[in-house]
CSV table of C-alpha atoms and ligand atoms in Angstrom, one decimal:
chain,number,residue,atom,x,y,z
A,1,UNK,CA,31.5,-13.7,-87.8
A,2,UNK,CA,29.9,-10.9,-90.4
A,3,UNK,CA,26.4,-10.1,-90.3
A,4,UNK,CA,25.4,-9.0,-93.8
A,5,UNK,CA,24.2,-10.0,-96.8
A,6,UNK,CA,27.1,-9.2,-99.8
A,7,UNK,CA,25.9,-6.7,-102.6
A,8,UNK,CA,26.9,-9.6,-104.9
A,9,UNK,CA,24.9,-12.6,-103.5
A,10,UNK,CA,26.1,-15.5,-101.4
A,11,UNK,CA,29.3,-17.9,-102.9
A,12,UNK,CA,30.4,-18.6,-99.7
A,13,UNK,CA,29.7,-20.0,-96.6
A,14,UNK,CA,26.9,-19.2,-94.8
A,15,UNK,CA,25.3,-19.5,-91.3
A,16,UNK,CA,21.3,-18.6,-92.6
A,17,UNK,CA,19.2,-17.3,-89.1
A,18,UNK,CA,15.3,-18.2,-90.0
A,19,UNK,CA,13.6,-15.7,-88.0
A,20,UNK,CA,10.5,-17.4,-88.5
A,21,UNK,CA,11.3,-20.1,-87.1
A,22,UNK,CA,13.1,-18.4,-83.8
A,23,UNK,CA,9.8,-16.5,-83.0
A,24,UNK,CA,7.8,-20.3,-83.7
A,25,UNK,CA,10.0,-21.5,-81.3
A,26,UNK,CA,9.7,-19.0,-79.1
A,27,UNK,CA,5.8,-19.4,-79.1
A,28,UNK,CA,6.2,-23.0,-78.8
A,29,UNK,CA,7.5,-23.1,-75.0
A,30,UNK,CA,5.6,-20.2,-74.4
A,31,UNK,CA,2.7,-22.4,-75.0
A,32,UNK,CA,4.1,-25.2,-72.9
A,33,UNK,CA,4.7,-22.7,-69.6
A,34,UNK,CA,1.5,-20.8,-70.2
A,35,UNK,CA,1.4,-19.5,-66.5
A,36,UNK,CA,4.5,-17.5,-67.1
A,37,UNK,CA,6.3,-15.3,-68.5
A,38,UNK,CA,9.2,-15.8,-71.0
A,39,UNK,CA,13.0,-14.2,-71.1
A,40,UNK,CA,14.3,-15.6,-73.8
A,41,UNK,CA,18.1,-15.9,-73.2
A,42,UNK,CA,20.5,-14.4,-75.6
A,43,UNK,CA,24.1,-14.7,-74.4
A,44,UNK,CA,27.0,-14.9,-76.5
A,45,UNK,CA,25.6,-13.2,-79.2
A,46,UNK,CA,22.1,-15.4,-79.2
A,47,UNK,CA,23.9,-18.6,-79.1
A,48,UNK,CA,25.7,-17.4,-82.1
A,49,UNK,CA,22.8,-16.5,-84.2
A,50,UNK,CA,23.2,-12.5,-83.4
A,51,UNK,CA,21.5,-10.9,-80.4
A,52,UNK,CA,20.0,-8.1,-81.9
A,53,UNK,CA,17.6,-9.9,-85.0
A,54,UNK,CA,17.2,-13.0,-82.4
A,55,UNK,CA,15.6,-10.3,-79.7
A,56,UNK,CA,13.6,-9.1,-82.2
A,57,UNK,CA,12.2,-12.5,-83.3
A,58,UNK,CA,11.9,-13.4,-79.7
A,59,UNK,CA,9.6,-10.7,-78.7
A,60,UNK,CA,7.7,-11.5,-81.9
A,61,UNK,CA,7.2,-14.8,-80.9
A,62,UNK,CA,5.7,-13.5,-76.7
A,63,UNK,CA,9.1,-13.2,-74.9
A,64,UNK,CA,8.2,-10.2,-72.7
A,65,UNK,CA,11.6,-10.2,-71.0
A,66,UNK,CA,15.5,-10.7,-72.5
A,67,UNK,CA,18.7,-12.3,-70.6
A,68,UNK,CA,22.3,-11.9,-70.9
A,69,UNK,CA,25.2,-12.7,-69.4
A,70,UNK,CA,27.6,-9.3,-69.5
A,71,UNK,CA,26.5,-5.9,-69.0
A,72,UNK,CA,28.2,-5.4,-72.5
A,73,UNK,CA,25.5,-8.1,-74.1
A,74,UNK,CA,22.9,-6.1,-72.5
A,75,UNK,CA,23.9,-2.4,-73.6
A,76,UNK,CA,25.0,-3.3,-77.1
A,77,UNK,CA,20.8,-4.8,-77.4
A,78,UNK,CA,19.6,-1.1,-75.2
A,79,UNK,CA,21.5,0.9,-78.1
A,80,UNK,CA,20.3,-1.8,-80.9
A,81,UNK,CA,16.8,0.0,-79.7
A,82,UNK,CA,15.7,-3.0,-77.6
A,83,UNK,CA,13.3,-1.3,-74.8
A,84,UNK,CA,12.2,-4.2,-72.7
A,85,UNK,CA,13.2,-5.7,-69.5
A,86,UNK,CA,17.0,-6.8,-69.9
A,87,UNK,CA,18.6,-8.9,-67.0
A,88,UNK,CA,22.3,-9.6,-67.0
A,89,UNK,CA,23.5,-11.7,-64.5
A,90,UNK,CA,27.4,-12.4,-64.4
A,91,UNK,CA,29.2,-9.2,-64.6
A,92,UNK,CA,31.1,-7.9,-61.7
A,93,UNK,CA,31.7,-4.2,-62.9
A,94,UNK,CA,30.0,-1.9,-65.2
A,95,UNK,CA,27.0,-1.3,-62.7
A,96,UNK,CA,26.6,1.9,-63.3
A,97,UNK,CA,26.2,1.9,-67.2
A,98,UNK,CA,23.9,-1.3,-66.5
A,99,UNK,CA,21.9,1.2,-64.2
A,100,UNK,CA,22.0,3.8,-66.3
A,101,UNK,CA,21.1,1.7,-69.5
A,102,UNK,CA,18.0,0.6,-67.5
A,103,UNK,CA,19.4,-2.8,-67.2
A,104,UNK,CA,18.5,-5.4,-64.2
A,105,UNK,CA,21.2,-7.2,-62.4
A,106,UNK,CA,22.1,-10.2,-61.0
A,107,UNK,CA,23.6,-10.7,-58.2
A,108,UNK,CA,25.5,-13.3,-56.9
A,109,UNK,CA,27.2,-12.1,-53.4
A,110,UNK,CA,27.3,-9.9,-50.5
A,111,UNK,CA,30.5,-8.1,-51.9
A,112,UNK,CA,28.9,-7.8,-55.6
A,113,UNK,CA,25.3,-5.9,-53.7
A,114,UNK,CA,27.9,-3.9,-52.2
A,115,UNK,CA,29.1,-2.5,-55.5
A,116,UNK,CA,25.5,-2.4,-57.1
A,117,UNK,CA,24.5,-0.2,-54.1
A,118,UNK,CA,27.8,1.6,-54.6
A,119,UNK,CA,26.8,2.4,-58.6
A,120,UNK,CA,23.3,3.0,-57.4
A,121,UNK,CA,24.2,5.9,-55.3
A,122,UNK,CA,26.6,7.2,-58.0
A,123,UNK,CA,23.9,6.9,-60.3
A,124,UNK,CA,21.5,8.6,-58.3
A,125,UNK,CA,18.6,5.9,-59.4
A,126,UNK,CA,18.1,2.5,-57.6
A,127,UNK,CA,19.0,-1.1,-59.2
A,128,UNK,CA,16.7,-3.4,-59.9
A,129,UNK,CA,18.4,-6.6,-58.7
A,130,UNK,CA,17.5,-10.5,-59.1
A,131,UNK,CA,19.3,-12.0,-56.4
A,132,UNK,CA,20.5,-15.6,-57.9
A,133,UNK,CA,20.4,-17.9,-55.6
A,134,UNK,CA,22.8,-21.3,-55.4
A,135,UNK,CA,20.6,-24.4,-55.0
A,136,UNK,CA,23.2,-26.7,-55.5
A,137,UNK,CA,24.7,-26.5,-59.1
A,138,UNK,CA,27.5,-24.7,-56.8
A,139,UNK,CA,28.5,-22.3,-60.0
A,140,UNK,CA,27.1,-18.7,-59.6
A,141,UNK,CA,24.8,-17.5,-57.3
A,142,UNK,CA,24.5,-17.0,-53.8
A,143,UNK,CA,25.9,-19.6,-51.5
A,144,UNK,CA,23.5,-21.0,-48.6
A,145,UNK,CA,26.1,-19.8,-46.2
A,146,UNK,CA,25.6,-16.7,-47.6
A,147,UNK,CA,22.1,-15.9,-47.8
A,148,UNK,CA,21.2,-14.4,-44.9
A,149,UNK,CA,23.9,-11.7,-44.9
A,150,UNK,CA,22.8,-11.5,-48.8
A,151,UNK,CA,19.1,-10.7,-47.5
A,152,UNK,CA,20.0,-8.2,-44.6
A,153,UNK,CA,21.9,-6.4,-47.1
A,154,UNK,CA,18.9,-6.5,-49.8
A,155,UNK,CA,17.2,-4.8,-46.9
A,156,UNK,CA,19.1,-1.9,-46.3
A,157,UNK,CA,19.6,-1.3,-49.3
A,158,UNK,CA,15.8,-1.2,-50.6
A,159,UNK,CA,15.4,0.8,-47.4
A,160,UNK,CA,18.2,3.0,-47.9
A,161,UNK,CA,16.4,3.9,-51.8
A,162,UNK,CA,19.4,2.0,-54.1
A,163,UNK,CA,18.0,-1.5,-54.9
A,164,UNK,CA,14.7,-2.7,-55.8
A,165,UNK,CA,15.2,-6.5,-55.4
A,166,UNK,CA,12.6,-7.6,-58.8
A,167,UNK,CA,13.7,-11.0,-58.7
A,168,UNK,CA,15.2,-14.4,-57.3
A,169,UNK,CA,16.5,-17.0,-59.1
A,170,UNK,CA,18.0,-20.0,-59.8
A,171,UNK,CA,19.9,-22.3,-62.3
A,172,UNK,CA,19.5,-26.1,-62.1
A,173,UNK,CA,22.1,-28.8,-62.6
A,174,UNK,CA,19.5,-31.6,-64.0
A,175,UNK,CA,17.1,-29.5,-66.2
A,176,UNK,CA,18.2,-31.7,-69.2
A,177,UNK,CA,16.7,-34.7,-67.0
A,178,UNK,CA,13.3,-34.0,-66.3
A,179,UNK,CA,12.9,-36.8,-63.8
A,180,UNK,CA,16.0,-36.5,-61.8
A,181,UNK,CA,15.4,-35.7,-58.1
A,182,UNK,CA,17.8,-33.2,-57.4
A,183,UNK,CA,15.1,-30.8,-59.7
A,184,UNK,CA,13.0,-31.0,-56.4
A,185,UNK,CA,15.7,-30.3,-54.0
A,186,UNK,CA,16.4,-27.3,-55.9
A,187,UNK,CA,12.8,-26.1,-56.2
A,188,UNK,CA,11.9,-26.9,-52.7
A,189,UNK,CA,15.5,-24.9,-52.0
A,190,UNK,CA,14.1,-21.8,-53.9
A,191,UNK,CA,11.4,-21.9,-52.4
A,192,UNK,CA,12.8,-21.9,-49.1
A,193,UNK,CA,14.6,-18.4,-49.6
A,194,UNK,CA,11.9,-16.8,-51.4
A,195,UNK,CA,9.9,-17.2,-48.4
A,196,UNK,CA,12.6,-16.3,-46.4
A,197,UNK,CA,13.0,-13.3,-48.4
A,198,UNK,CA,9.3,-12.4,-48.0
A,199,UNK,CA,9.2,-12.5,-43.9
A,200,UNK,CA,12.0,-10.3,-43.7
A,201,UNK,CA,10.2,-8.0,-46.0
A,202,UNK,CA,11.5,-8.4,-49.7
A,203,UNK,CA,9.1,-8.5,-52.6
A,204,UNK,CA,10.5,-9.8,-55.8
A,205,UNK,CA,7.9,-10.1,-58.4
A,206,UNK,CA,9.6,-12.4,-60.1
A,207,UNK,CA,10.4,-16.2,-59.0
A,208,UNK,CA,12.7,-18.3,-61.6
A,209,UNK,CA,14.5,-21.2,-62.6
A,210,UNK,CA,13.7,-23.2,-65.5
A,211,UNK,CA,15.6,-23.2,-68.8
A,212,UNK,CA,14.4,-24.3,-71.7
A,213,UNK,CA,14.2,-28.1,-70.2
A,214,UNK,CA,12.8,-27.4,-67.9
A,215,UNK,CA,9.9,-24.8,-69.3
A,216,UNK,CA,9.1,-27.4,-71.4
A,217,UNK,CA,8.8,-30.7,-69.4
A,218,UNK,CA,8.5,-29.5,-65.4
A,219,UNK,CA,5.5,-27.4,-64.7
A,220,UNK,CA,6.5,-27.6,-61.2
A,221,UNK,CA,9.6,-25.4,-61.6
A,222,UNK,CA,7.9,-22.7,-64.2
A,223,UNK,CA,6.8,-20.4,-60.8
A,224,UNK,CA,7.0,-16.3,-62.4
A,225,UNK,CA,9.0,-16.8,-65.9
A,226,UNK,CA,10.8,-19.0,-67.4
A,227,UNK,CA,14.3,-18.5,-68.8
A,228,UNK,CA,14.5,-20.8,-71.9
A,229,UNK,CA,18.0,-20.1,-74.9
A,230,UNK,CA,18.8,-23.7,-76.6
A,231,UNK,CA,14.7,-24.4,-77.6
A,232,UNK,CA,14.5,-21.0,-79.1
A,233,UNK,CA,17.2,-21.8,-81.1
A,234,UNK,CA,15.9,-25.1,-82.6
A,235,UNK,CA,18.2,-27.1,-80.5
A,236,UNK,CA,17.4,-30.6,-78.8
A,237,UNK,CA,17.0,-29.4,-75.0
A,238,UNK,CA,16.0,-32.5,-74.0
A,239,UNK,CA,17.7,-35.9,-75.6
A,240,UNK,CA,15.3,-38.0,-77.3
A,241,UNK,CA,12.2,-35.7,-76.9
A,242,UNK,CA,10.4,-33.9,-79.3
A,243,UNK,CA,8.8,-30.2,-79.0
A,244,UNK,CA,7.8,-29.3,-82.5
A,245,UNK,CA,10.8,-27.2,-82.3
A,246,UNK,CA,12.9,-26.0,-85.3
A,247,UNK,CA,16.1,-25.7,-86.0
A,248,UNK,CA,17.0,-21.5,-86.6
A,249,UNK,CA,20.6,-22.0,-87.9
A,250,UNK,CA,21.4,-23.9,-91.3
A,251,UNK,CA,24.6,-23.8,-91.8
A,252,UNK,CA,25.7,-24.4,-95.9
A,253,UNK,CA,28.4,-23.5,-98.3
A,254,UNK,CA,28.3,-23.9,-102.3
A,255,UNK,CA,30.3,-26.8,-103.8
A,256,UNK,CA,33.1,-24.8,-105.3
A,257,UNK,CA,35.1,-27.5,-107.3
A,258,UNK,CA,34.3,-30.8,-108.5
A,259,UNK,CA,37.0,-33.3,-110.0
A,260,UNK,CA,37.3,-36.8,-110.6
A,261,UNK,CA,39.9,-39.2,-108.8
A,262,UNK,CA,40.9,-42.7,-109.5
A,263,UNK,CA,40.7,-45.8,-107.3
A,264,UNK,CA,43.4,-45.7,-104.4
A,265,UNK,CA,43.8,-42.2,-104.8
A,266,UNK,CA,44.0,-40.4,-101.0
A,267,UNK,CA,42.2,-37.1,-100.1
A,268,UNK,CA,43.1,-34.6,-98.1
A,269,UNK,CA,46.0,-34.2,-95.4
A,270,UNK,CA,48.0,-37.6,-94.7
A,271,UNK,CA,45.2,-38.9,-97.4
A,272,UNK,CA,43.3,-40.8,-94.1
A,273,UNK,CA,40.6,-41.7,-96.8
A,274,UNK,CA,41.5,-43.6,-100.3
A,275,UNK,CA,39.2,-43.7,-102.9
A,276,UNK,CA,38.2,-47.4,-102.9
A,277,UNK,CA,36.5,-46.8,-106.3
A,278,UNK,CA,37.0,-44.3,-109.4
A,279,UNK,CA,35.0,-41.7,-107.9
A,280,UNK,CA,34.1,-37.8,-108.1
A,281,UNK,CA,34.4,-35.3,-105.1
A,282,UNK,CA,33.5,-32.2,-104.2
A,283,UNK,CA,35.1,-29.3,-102.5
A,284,UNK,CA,32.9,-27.4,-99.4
A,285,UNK,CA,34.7,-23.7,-98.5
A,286,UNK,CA,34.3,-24.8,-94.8
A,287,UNK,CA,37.1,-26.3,-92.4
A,288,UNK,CA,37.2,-25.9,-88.5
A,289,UNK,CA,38.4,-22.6,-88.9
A,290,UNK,CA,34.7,-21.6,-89.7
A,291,UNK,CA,33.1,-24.7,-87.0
A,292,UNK,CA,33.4,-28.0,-89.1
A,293,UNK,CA,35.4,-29.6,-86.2
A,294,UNK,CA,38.4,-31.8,-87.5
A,295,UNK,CA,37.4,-34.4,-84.9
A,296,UNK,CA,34.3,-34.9,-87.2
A,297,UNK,CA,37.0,-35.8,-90.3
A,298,UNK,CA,34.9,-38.4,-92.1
A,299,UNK,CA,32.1,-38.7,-89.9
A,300,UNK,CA,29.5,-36.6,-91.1
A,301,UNK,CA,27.5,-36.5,-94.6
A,302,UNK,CA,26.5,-33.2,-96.0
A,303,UNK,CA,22.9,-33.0,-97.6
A,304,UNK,CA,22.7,-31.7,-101.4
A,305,UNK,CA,19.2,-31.5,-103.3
A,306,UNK,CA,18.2,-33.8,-100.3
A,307,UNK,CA,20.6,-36.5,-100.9
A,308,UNK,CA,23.6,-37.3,-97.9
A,309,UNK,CA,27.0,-37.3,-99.7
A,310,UNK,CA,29.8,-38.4,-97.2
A,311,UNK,CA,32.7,-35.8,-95.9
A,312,UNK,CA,36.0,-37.8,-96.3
A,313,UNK,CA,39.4,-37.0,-95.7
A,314,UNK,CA,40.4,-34.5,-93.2
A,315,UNK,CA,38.7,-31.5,-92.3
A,316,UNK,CA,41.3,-28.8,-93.2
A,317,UNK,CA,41.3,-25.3,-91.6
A,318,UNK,CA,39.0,-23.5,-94.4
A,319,UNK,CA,38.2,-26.6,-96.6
A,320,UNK,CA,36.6,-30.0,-96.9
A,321,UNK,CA,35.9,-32.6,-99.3
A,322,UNK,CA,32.8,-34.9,-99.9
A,323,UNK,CA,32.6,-37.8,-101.9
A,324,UNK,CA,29.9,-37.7,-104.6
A,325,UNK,CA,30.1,-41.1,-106.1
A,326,UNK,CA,31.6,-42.7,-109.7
A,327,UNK,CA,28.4,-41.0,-110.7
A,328,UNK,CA,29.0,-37.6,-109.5
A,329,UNK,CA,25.4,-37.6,-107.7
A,330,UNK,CA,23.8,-35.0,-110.0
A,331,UNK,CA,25.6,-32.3,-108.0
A,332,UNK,CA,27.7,-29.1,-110.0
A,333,UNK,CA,29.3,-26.6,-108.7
A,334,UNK,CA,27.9,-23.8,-107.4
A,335,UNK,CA,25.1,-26.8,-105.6
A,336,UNK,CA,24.2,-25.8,-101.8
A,337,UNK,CA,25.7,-28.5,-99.4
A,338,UNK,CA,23.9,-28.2,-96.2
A,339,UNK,CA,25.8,-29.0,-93.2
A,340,UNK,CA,23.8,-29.0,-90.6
A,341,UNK,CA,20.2,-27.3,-90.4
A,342,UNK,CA,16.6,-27.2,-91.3
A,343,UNK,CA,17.1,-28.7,-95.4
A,344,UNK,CA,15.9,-32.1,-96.3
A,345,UNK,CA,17.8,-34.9,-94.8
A,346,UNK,CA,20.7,-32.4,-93.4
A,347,UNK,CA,22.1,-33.0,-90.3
A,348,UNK,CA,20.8,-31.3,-87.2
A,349,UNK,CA,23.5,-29.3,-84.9
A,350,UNK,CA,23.2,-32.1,-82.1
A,351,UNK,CA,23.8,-35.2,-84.6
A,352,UNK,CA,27.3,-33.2,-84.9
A,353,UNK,CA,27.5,-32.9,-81.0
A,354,UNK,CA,26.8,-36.1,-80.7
A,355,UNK,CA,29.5,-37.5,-82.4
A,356,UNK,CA,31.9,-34.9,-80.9
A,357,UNK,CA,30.8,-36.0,-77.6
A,358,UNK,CA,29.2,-32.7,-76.8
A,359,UNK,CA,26.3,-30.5,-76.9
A,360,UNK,CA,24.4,-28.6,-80.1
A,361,UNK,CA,25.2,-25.4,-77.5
A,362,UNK,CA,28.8,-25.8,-78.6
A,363,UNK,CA,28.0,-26.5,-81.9
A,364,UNK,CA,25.7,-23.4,-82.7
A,365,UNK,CA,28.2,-21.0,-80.7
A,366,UNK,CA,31.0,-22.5,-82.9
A,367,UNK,CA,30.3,-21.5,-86.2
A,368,UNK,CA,32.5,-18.6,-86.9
A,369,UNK,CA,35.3,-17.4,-89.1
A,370,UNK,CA,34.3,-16.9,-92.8
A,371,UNK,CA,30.5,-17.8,-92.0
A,372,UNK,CA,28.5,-14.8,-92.9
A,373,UNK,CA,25.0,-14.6,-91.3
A,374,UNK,CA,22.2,-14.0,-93.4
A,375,UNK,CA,18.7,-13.6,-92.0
A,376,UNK,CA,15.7,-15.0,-93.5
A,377,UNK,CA,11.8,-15.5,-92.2
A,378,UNK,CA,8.3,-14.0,-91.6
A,379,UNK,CA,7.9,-12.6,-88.0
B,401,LIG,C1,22.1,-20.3,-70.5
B,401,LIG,C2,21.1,-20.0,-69.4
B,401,LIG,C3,19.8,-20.3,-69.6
B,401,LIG,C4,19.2,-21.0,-70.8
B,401,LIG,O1,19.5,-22.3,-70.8
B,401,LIG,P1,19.1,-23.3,-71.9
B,401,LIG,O2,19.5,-24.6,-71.4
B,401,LIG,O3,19.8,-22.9,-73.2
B,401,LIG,O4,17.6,-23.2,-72.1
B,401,LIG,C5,18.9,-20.0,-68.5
B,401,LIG,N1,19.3,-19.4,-67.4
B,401,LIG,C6,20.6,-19.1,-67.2
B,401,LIG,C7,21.1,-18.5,-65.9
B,401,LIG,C8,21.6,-19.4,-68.2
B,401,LIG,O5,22.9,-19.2,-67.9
């Protein structure tokens, strides 16, 4: 996706970021996990909302700590200028640039402490390390059968002057449910090993697990920081909940072309919609080459001036149709159709997960293609 705003104005589609609302966000779980600190999590690319604005509307809004996935993520936001703590925690090479760009690691087994101590000596500073733990969502992280060779190692090496361990941590496999009881197994689980840690001599500072569910709903699990990405970004973390939070990303696109069709008339590939009525429609510059997913052909309704007009037909690769009624609905070209976003009555990123039988995560990280990102909002 491009991240600019064109000399000439937007008559295309856009993905608009409001900053504003990313650093409300952000101040809105910080409120709820008051005890701790934030990292507000910006992998792939901020959820698709661009890392480098989103950090900066993070730490406007009280993160005091960032989180990526790749060492790349991480040292593209050190050169954007971003000075704070950075943690990235799934990379298995590239230590040494993470150690030289100042940026923590985690860690996830014996053999990848072996190559941070490795980098650490090339270096010629220490890593600061968060060990990630496996408490049972049995993805990353350390295994239980693991540990203890994990922790002797984490010894050593803060003895031998290449590690600091800063951190443990964890990832749950229920945060979404706050009252399943598997969250308890895993914070008693954390627990466990950060004691552990602590008789054989480790320090971390700092103890965490909760994502944005979580920080928002389970007190319980906020311990040093919480680690919340889909809440920042406006999305539903929690299904049928509500935080206050708003939605960062509207996605929208002019109506480009407006014509009238007659009654039994089809639209759009293999014409899977025929106009039941004389009728006028409208043509969006957005197909699933950009993140309207075909699968949501003639399920969604786009919102114009705050009126819902109906998508029919097929979603092509760069184009789709909405019906505005024998009346037209008011609407000429050049209108905004809102697909998704914060706009009156538009859809929100989940209603279209919903209805693809997934999660506004995939939504948000799927707008791409033609969509150029335009940032808006007061800091
Ligand atoms: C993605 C991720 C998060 C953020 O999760 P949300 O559900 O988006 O709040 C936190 N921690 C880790 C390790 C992650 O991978």
């Amino acid at each position: 996706m491009n991240t600019q705003i064109p000399a000439s104005g937007l008559d295309g589609l856009t993905a608009q970021i409001d900053l504003g609302a990313l650093a409300h966000n952000t101040r809105t779980v910080a409120a709820y996990a008051p005890g701790a600190a934030l990292m507000a999590v910006l992998k792939a690319d901020a959820y698709g909302h661009g890392a480098l604005p989103v950090a900066r509307a993070a730490l406007a809004g009280g993160a005091a700590e960032l989180g990526v996935t790749t060492i790349d993520e991480a040292v593209a936001l050190r050169e954007g200028g971003v000075t704070v703590p950075l943690l990235s925690w799934l990379s298995t090479s590239g230590y040494e640039r993470a150690i030289d760009a100042d940026v923590r690691l985690g860690v996830s087994s014996p053999r990848q402490l072996a190559k941070v101590v490795e980098a650490a000596r090339a270096v010629g500073r220490p890593a600061m390390v968060h060990v990630k733990v496996d408490t049972g969502l049995n993805r990353n992280g350390v295994a239980p059968a693991e540990w203890a060779a994990t922790r002797d190692a984490l010894v050593d090496a803060e003895r031998a002057g290449r590690v600091r361990l800063q951190g443990v941590f964890t990832h749950l496999a229920h945060g979404d449910e706050p009252e399943h009881p598997f969250l308890d197994v895993q914070r008693d689980a954390l627990a466990a090993i950060v004691a552990d840690a602590r008789a054989h001599g480790l320090t971390p500072d700092l103890v965490h697990a909760a994502n944005s569910a979580a920080a928002l709903t389970r007190p319980d699990l906020h311990f040093d920081l919480v680690r919340p990405g889909i809440a920042l970004y406006g999305g539903i973390p929690v299904p049928g909940r509500d935080f206050g939070l708003r939605p960062v990303m509207t996605f929208a696109a002019p109506v480009i072309l407006i014509k009238r069709i007659r009654a039994g008339e089809g639209v759009s590939y293999g014409h899977s919609w025929i106009a039941p009525h004389d009728t006028v429609v409208g043509l969006i510059p957005a197909g699933y080459a950009d993140g309207v997913w075909r699968p949501l052909s003639g399920r969604i309704e786009v919102a114009i001036g705050g009126r819902r007009f109906p998508q029919v037909g097929r979603v092509c690769m760069d184009q789709c149709v909405i019906d505005l009624g024998p009346d037209g609905g008011g609407v000429a070209e050049g209108d905004t159709a809102v697909l998704f976003g914060d706009a009156p009555g538009a859809d929100r990123a989940a209603d279209w997960a919903e209805k693809l039988g997934t999660i506004d995560y995939e939504v948000l990280t799927g707008v791409r293609g033609r969509a150029v990102r335009t940032y808006t909002g007061e800091l």
